[in-house]
mmCIF file of C-alpha atoms and ligand atoms in Angstrom:
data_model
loop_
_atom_site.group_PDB
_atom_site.id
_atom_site.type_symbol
_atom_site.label_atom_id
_atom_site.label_comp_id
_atom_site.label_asym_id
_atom_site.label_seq_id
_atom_site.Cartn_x
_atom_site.Cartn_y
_atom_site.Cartn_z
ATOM 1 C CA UNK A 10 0.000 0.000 0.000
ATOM 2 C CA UNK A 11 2.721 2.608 0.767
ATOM 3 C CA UNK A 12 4.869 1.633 -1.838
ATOM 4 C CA UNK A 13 6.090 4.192 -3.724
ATOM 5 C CA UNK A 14 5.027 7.023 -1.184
ATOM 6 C CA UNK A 15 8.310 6.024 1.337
ATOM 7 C CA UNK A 16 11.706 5.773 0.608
ATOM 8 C CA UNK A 17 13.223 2.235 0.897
ATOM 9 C CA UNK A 18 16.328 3.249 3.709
ATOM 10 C CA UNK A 19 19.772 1.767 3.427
ATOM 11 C CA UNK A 20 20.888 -0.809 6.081
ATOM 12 C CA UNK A 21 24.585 0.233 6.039
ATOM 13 C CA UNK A 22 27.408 -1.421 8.597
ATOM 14 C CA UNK A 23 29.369 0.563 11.248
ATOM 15 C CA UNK A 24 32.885 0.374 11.313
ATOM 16 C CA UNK A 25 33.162 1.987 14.335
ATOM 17 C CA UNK A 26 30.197 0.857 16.571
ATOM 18 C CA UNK A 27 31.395 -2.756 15.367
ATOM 19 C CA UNK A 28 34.819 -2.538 16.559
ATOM 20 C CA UNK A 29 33.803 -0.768 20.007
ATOM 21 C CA UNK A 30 31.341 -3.699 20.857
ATOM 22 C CA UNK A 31 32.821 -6.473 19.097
ATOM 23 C CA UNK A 32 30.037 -7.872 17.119
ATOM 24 C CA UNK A 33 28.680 -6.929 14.006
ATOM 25 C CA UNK A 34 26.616 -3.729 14.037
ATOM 26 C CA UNK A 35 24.746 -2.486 11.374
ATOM 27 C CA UNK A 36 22.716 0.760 10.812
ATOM 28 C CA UNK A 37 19.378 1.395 9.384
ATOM 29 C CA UNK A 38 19.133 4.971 8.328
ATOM 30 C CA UNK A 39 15.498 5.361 8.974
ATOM 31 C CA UNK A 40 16.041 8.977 9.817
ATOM 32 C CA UNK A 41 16.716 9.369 5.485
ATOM 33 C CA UNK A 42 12.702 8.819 5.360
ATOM 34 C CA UNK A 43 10.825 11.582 3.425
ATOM 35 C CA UNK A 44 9.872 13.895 6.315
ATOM 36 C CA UNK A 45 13.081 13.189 7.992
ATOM 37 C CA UNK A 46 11.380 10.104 10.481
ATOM 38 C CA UNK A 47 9.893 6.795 10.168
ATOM 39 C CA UNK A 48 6.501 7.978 10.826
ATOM 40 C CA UNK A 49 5.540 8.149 7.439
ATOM 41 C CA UNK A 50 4.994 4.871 6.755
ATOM 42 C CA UNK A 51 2.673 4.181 9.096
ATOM 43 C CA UNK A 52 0.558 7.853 8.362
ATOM 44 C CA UNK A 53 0.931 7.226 4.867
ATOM 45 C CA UNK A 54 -0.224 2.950 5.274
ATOM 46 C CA UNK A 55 -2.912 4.446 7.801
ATOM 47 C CA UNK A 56 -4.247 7.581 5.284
ATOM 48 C CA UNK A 57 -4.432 5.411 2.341
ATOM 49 C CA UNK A 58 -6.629 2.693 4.583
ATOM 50 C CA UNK A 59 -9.034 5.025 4.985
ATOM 51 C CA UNK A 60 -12.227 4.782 2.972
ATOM 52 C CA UNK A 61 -12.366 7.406 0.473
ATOM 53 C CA UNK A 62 -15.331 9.537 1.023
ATOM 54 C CA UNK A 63 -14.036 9.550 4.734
ATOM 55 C CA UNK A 64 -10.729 10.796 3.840
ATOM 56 C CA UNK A 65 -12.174 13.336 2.239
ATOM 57 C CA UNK A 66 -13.576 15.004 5.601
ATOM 58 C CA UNK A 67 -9.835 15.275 6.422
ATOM 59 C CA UNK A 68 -7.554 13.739 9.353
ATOM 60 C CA UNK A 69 -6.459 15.054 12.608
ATOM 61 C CA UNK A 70 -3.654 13.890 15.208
ATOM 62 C CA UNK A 71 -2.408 14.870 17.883
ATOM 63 C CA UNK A 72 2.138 14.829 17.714
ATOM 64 C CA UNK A 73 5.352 15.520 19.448
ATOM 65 C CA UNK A 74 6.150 16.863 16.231
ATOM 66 C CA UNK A 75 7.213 14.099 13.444
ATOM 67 C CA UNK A 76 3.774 12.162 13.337
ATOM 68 C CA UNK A 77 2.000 15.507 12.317
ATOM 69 C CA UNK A 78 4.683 16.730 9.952
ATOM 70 C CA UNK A 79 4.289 13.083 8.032
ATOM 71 C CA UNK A 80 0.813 12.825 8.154
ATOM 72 C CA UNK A 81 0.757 16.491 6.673
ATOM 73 C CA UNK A 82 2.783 15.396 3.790
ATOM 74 C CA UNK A 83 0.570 12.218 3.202
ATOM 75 C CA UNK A 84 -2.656 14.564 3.609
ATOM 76 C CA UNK A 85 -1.072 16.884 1.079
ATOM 77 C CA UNK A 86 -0.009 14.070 -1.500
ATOM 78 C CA UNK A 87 -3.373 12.636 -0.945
ATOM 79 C CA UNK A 88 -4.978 16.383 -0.987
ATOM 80 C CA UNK A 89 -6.879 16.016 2.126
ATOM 81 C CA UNK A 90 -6.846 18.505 4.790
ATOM 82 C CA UNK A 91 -4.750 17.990 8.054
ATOM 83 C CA UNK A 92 -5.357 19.517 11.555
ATOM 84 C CA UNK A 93 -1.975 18.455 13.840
ATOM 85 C CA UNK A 94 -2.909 19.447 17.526
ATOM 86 C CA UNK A 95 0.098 20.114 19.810
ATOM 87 C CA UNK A 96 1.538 20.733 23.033
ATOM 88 C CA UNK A 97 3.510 23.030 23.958
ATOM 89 C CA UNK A 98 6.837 21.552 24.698
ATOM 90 C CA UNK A 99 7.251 20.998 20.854
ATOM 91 C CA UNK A 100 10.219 22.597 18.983
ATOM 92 C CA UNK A 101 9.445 25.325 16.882
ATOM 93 C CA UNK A 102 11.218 24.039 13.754
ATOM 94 C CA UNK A 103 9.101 21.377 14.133
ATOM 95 C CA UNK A 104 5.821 23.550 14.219
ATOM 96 C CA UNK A 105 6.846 25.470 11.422
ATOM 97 C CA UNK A 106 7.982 22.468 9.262
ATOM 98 C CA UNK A 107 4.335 21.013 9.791
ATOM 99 C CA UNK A 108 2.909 24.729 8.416
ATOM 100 C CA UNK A 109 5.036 24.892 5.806
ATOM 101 C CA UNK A 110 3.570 21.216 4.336
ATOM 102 C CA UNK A 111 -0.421 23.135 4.294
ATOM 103 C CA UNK A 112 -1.889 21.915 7.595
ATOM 104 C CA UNK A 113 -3.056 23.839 10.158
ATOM 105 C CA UNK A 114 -1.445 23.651 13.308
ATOM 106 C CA UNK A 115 -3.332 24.021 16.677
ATOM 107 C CA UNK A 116 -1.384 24.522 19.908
ATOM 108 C CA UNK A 117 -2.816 23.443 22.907
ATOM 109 C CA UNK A 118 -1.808 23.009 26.819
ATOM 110 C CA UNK A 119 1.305 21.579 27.928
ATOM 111 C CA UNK A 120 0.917 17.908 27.269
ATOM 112 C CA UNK A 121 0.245 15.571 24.607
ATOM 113 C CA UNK A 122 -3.006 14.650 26.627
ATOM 114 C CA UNK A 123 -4.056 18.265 26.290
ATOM 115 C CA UNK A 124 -3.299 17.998 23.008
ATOM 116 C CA UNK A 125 -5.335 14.563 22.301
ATOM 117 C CA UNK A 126 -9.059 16.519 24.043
ATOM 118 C CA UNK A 127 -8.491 19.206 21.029
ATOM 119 C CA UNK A 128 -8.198 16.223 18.487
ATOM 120 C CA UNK A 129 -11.451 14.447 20.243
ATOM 121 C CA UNK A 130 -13.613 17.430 19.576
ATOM 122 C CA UNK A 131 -12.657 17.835 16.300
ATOM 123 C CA UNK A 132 -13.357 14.366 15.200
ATOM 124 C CA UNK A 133 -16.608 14.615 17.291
ATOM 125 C CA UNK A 134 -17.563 17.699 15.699
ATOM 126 C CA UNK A 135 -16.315 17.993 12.298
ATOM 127 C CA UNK A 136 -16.403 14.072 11.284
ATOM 128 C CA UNK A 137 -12.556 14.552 10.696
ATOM 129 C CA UNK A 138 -10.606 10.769 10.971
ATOM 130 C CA UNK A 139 -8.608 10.804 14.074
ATOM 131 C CA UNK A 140 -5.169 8.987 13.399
ATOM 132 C CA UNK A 141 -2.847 8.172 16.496
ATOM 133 C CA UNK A 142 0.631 8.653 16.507
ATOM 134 C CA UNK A 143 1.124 4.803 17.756
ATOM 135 C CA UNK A 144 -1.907 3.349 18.879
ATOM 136 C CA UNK A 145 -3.591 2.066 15.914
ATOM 137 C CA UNK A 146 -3.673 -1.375 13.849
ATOM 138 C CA UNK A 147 -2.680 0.043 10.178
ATOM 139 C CA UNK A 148 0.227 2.649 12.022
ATOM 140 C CA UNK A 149 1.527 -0.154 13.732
ATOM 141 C CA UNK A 150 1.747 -2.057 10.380
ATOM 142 C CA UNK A 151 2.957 0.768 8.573
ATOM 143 C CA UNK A 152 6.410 0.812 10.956
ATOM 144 C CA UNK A 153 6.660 -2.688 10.455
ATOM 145 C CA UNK A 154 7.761 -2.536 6.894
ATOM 146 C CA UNK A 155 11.052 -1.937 8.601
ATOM 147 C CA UNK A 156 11.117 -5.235 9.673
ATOM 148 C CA UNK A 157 10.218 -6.175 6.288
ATOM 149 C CA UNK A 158 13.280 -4.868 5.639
ATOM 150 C CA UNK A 159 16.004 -5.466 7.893
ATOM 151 C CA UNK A 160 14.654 -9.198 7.125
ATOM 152 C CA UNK A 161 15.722 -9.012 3.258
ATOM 153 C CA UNK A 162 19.060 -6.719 3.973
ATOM 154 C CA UNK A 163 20.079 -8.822 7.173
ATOM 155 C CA UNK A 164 18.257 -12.614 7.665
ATOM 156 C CA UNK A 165 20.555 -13.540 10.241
ATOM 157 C CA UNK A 166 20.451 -10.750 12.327
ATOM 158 C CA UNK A 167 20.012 -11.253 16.276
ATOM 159 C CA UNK A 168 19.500 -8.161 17.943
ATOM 160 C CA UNK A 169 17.187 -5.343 16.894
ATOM 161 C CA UNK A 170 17.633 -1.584 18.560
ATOM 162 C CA UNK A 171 14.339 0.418 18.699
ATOM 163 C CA UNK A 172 13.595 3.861 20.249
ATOM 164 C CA UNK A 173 10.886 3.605 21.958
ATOM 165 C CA UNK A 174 7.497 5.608 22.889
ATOM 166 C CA UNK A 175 4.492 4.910 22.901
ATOM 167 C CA UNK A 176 5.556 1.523 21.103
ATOM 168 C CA UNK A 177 4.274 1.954 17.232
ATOM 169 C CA UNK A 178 7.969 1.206 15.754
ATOM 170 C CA UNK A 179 8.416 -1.190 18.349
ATOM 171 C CA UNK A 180 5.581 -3.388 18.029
ATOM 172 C CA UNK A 181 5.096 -3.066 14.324
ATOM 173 C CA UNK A 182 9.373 -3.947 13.554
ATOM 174 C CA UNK A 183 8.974 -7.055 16.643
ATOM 175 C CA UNK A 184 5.560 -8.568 14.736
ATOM 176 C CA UNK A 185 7.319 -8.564 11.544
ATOM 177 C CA UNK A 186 10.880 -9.755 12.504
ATOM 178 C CA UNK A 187 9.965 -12.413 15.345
ATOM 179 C CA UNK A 188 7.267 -13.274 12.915
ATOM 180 C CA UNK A 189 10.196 -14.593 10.495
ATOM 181 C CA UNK A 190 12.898 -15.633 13.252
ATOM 182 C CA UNK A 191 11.440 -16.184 16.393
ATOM 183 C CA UNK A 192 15.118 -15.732 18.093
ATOM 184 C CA UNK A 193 15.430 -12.302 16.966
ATOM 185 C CA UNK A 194 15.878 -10.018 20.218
ATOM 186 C CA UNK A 195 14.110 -7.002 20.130
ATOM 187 C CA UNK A 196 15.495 -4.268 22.418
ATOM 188 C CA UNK A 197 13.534 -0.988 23.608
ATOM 189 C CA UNK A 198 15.484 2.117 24.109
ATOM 190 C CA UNK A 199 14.148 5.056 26.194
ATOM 191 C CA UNK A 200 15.245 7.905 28.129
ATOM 192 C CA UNK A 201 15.873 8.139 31.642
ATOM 193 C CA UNK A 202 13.208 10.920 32.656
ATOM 194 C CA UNK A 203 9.596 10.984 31.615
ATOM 195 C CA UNK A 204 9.326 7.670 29.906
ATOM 196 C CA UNK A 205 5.664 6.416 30.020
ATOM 197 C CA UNK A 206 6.004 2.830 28.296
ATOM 198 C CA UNK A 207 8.826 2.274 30.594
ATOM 199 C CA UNK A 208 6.990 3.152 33.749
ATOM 200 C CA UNK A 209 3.586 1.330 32.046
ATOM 201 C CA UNK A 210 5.642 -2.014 31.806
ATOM 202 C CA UNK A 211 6.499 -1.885 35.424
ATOM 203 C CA UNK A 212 3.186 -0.956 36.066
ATOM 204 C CA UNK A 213 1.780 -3.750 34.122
ATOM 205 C CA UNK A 214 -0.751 -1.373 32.801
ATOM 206 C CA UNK A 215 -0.555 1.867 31.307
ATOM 207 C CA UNK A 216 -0.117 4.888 33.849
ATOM 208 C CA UNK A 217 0.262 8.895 33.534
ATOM 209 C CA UNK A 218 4.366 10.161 33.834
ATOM 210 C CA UNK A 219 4.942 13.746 33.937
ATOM 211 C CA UNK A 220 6.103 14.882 31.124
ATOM 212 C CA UNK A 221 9.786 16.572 31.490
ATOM 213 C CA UNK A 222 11.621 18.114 28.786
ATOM 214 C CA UNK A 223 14.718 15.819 26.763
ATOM 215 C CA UNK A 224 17.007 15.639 23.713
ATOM 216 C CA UNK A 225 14.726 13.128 22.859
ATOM 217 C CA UNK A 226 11.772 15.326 22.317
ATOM 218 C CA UNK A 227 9.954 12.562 20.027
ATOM 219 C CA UNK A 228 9.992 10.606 22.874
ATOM 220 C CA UNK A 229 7.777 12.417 24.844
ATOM 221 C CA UNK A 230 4.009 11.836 25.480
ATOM 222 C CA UNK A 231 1.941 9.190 27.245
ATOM 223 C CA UNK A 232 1.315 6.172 25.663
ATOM 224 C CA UNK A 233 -2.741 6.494 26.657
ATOM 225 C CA UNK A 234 -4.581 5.564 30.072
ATOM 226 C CA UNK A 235 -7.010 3.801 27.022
ATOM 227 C CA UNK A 236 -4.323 2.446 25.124
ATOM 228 C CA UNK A 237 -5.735 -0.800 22.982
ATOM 229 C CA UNK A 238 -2.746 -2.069 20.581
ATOM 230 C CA UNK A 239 0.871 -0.870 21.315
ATOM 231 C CA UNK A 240 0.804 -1.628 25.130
ATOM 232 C CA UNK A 241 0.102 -5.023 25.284
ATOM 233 C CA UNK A 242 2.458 -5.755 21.880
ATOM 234 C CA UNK A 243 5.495 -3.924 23.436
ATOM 235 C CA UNK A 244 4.390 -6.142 26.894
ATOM 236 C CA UNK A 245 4.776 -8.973 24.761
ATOM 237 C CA UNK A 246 7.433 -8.671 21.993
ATOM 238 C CA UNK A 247 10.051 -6.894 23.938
ATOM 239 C CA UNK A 248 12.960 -8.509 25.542
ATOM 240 C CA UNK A 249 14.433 -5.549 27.183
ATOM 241 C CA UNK A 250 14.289 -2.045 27.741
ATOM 242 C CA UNK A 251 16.400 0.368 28.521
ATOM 243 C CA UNK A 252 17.367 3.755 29.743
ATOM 244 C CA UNK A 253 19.944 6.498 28.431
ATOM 245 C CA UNK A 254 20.521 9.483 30.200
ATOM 246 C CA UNK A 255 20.506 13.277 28.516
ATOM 247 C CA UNK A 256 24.689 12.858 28.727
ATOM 248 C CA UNK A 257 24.435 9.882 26.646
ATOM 249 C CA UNK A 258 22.254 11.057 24.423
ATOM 250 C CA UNK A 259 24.358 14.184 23.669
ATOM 251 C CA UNK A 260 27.392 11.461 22.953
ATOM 252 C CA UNK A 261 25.535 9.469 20.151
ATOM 253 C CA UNK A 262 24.151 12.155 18.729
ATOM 254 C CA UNK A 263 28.270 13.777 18.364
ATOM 255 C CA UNK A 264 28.717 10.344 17.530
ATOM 256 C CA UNK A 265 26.643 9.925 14.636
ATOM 257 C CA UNK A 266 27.495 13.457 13.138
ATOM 258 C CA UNK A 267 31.618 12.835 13.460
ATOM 259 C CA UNK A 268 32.388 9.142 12.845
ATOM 260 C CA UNK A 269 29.178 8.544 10.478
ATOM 261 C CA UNK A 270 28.204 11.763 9.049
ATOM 262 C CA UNK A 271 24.693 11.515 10.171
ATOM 263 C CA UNK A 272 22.389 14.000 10.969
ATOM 264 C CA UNK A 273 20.132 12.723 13.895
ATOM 265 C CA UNK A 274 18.019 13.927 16.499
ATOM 266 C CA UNK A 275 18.095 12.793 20.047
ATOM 267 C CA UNK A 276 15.145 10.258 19.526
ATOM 268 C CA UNK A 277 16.951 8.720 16.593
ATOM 269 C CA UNK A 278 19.982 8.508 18.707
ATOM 270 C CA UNK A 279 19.543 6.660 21.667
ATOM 271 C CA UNK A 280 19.958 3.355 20.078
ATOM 272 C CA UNK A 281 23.996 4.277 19.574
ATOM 273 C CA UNK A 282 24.490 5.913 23.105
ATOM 274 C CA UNK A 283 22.816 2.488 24.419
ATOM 275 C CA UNK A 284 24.593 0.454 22.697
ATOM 276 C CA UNK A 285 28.093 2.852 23.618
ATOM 277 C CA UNK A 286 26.985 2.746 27.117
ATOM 278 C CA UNK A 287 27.225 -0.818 26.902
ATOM 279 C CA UNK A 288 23.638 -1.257 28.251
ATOM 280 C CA UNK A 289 23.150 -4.139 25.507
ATOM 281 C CA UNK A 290 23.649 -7.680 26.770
ATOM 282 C CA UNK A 291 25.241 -10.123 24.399
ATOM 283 C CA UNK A 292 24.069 -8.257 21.381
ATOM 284 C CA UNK A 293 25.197 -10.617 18.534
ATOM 285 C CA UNK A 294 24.441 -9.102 15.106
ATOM 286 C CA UNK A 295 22.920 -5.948 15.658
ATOM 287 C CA UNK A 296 20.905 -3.399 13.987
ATOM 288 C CA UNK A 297 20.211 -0.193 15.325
ATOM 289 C CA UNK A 298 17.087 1.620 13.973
ATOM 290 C CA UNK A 299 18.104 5.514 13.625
ATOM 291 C CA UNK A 300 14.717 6.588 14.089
ATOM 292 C CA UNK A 301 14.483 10.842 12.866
ATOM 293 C CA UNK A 302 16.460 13.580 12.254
ATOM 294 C CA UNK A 303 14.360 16.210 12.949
ATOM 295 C CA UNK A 304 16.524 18.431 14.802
ATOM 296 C CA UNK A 305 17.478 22.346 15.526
ATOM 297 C CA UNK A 306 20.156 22.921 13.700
ATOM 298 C CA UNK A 307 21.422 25.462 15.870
ATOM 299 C CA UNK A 308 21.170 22.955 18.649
ATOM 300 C CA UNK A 309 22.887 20.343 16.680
ATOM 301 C CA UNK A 310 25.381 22.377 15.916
ATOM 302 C CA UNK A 311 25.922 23.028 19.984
ATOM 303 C CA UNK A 312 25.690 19.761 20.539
ATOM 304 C CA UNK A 313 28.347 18.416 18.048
ATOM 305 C CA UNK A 314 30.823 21.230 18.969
ATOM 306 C CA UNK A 315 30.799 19.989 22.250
ATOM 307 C CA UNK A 316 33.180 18.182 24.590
ATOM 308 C CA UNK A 317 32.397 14.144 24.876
ATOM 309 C CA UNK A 318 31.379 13.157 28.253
ATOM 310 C CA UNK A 319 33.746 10.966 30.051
ATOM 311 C CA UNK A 320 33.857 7.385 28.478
ATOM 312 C CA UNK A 321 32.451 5.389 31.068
ATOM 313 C CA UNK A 322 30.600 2.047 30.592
ATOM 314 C CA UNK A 323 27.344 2.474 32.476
HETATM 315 C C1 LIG B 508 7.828 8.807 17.288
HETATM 316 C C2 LIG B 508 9.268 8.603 17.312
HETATM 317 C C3 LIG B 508 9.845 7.536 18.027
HETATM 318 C C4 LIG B 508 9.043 6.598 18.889
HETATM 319 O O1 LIG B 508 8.065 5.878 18.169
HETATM 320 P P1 LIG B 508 6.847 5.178 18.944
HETATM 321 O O2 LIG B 508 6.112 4.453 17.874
HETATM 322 O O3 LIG B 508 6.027 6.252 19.577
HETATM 323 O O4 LIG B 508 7.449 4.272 19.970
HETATM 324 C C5 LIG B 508 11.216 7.369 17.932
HETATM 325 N N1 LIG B 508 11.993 8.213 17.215
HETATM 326 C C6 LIG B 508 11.483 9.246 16.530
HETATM 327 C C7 LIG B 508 12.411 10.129 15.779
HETATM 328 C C8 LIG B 508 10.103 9.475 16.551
HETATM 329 O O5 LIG B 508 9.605 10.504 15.859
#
């Protein structure tokens, strides 16, 4: 279905991640995806599912940023009007990026909860098709065509690196992959502060985590007191998760820029600073998904300028 509306992204392999862990580590360069993040595929996947005469009454989400600016560009291809509701702890680029692509923008309250009431009332009122960032069947299968393929590039492989939020790439990579090799470990990667799928897993259930401001920005947002898919697939599917602090983060994201020449934003980057933090068990062949590049490039530019933090193996 979304064929020909994403970019297939190279799997490439690190040199230098390889060496420093000792296995074989390979990249996929999801971040390359038209609107600079994997969340196209499952916006585009989850637009096109839509029957037509409903997608012609428009779609709405509410987005830390990368879901609205790709479901703006599939709205646009697909010349249907977007509404993208939005808290305030978004990055302006990121506002004005989602502008620029011919939706209208709403900004509302301080959390992507606040956010999600605006997007209820418009779907209530104006008939307009809500589509979650995470939490729906044909999203969820959208992100999994990156299993798809990391299966064709790399059968083999044995240890998949996700970023995780509310769970979309997660669950839709781990039903595709485990699907085809069972064995395949599928590892969650979160920051330390304000993580909600992290704090729902311990809770067994999903539960409310103030929301605190990160590099990861994308990472942000609850994963949904009502959540019905991507809670109880992550619950299932994942084999670990774990946490990177802001330090880290800062590190792979210099990391990226100097030894690979990739632009990434802190979302896309906690993959490498787990995996240099040495927070990966017995990672065999590894890929690590670089998840969006959607950055400041003013705060990129701070950030790559700046000194590593000391070396140490967490
Ligand atoms: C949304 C996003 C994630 C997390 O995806 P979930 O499906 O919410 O887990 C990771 N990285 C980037 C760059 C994102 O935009």
């Amino acid at each position: 279905m979304i064929a020909g509306h994403v970019v297939r992204t190279p799997l490439v392999p690190t040199i230098t991640l390889s060496n420093d862990a000792g296995v074989p580590v390979h990249l996929k360069l999801e971040h390359q995806q038209v609107t600079g993040s994997f969340k196209l595929r499952g916006a585009a996947n989850a637009l096109l599912s839509l029957d037509p005469e409903r997608r012609a009454r428009g779609v709405v989400a509410a987005s830390t940023g990368n879901f609205g600016r790709a479901l703006a560009f599939a709205a646009s291809q697909a010349g249907v009007p977007a509404v993208i509701c939005m808290s305030k702890l978004v990055p302006g680029n990121k506002v004005e990026a989602i502008r620029a692509l011919g939706a209208e923008v709403r900004i509302v309250g301080t959390s992507q909860d606040d956010a999600q009431e605006e997007v209820d009332r418009l779907s209530a009122e104006h008939g307009m098709a809500m589509l979650p960032p995470f939490d729906h069947a044909d999203v969820i299968a959208g992100q999994g065509t990156i299993g798809l393929e990391l299966l064709e590039d790399l059968p083999d492989l044995e240890t998949v690196v996700v970023p995780l939020s509310g769970g979309g790439l997660l669950a839709g990579i781990a039903l595709a992959v485990k699907s085809a090799n069972p064995r395949a470990r599928l590892i969650g990667v979160t920051m330390e502060r304000g993580a909600a799928m992290h704090a729902s897993l311990r809770a067994g259930m999903p539960v409310l985590v103030e929301e605190v401001e990160s590099l990861a920005d994308s990472l942000g947002g609850g994963v949904g007191l009502a959540n019905r898919h991507s809670f109880t697939l992550v619950r299932d599917l994942v084999d670990d998760v774990v946490l990177v602090s802001e330090t880290r983060i800062a590190d792979a994201i210099r990391f990226a820029y100097r030894q690979e020449q990739q632009v990434v934003e802190g979302a896309g980057a906690v993959g490498i600073a787990a995996l240099m933090a040495g927070l990966i068990e017995r990672p065999g062949r590894t890929i690590i998904v670089l998840s969006g590049r959607n950055i400041d490039m003013n705060r990129h530019a701070e950030i790559v300028s700046g000194q590593p933090a000391e070396a140490t193996r967490a």
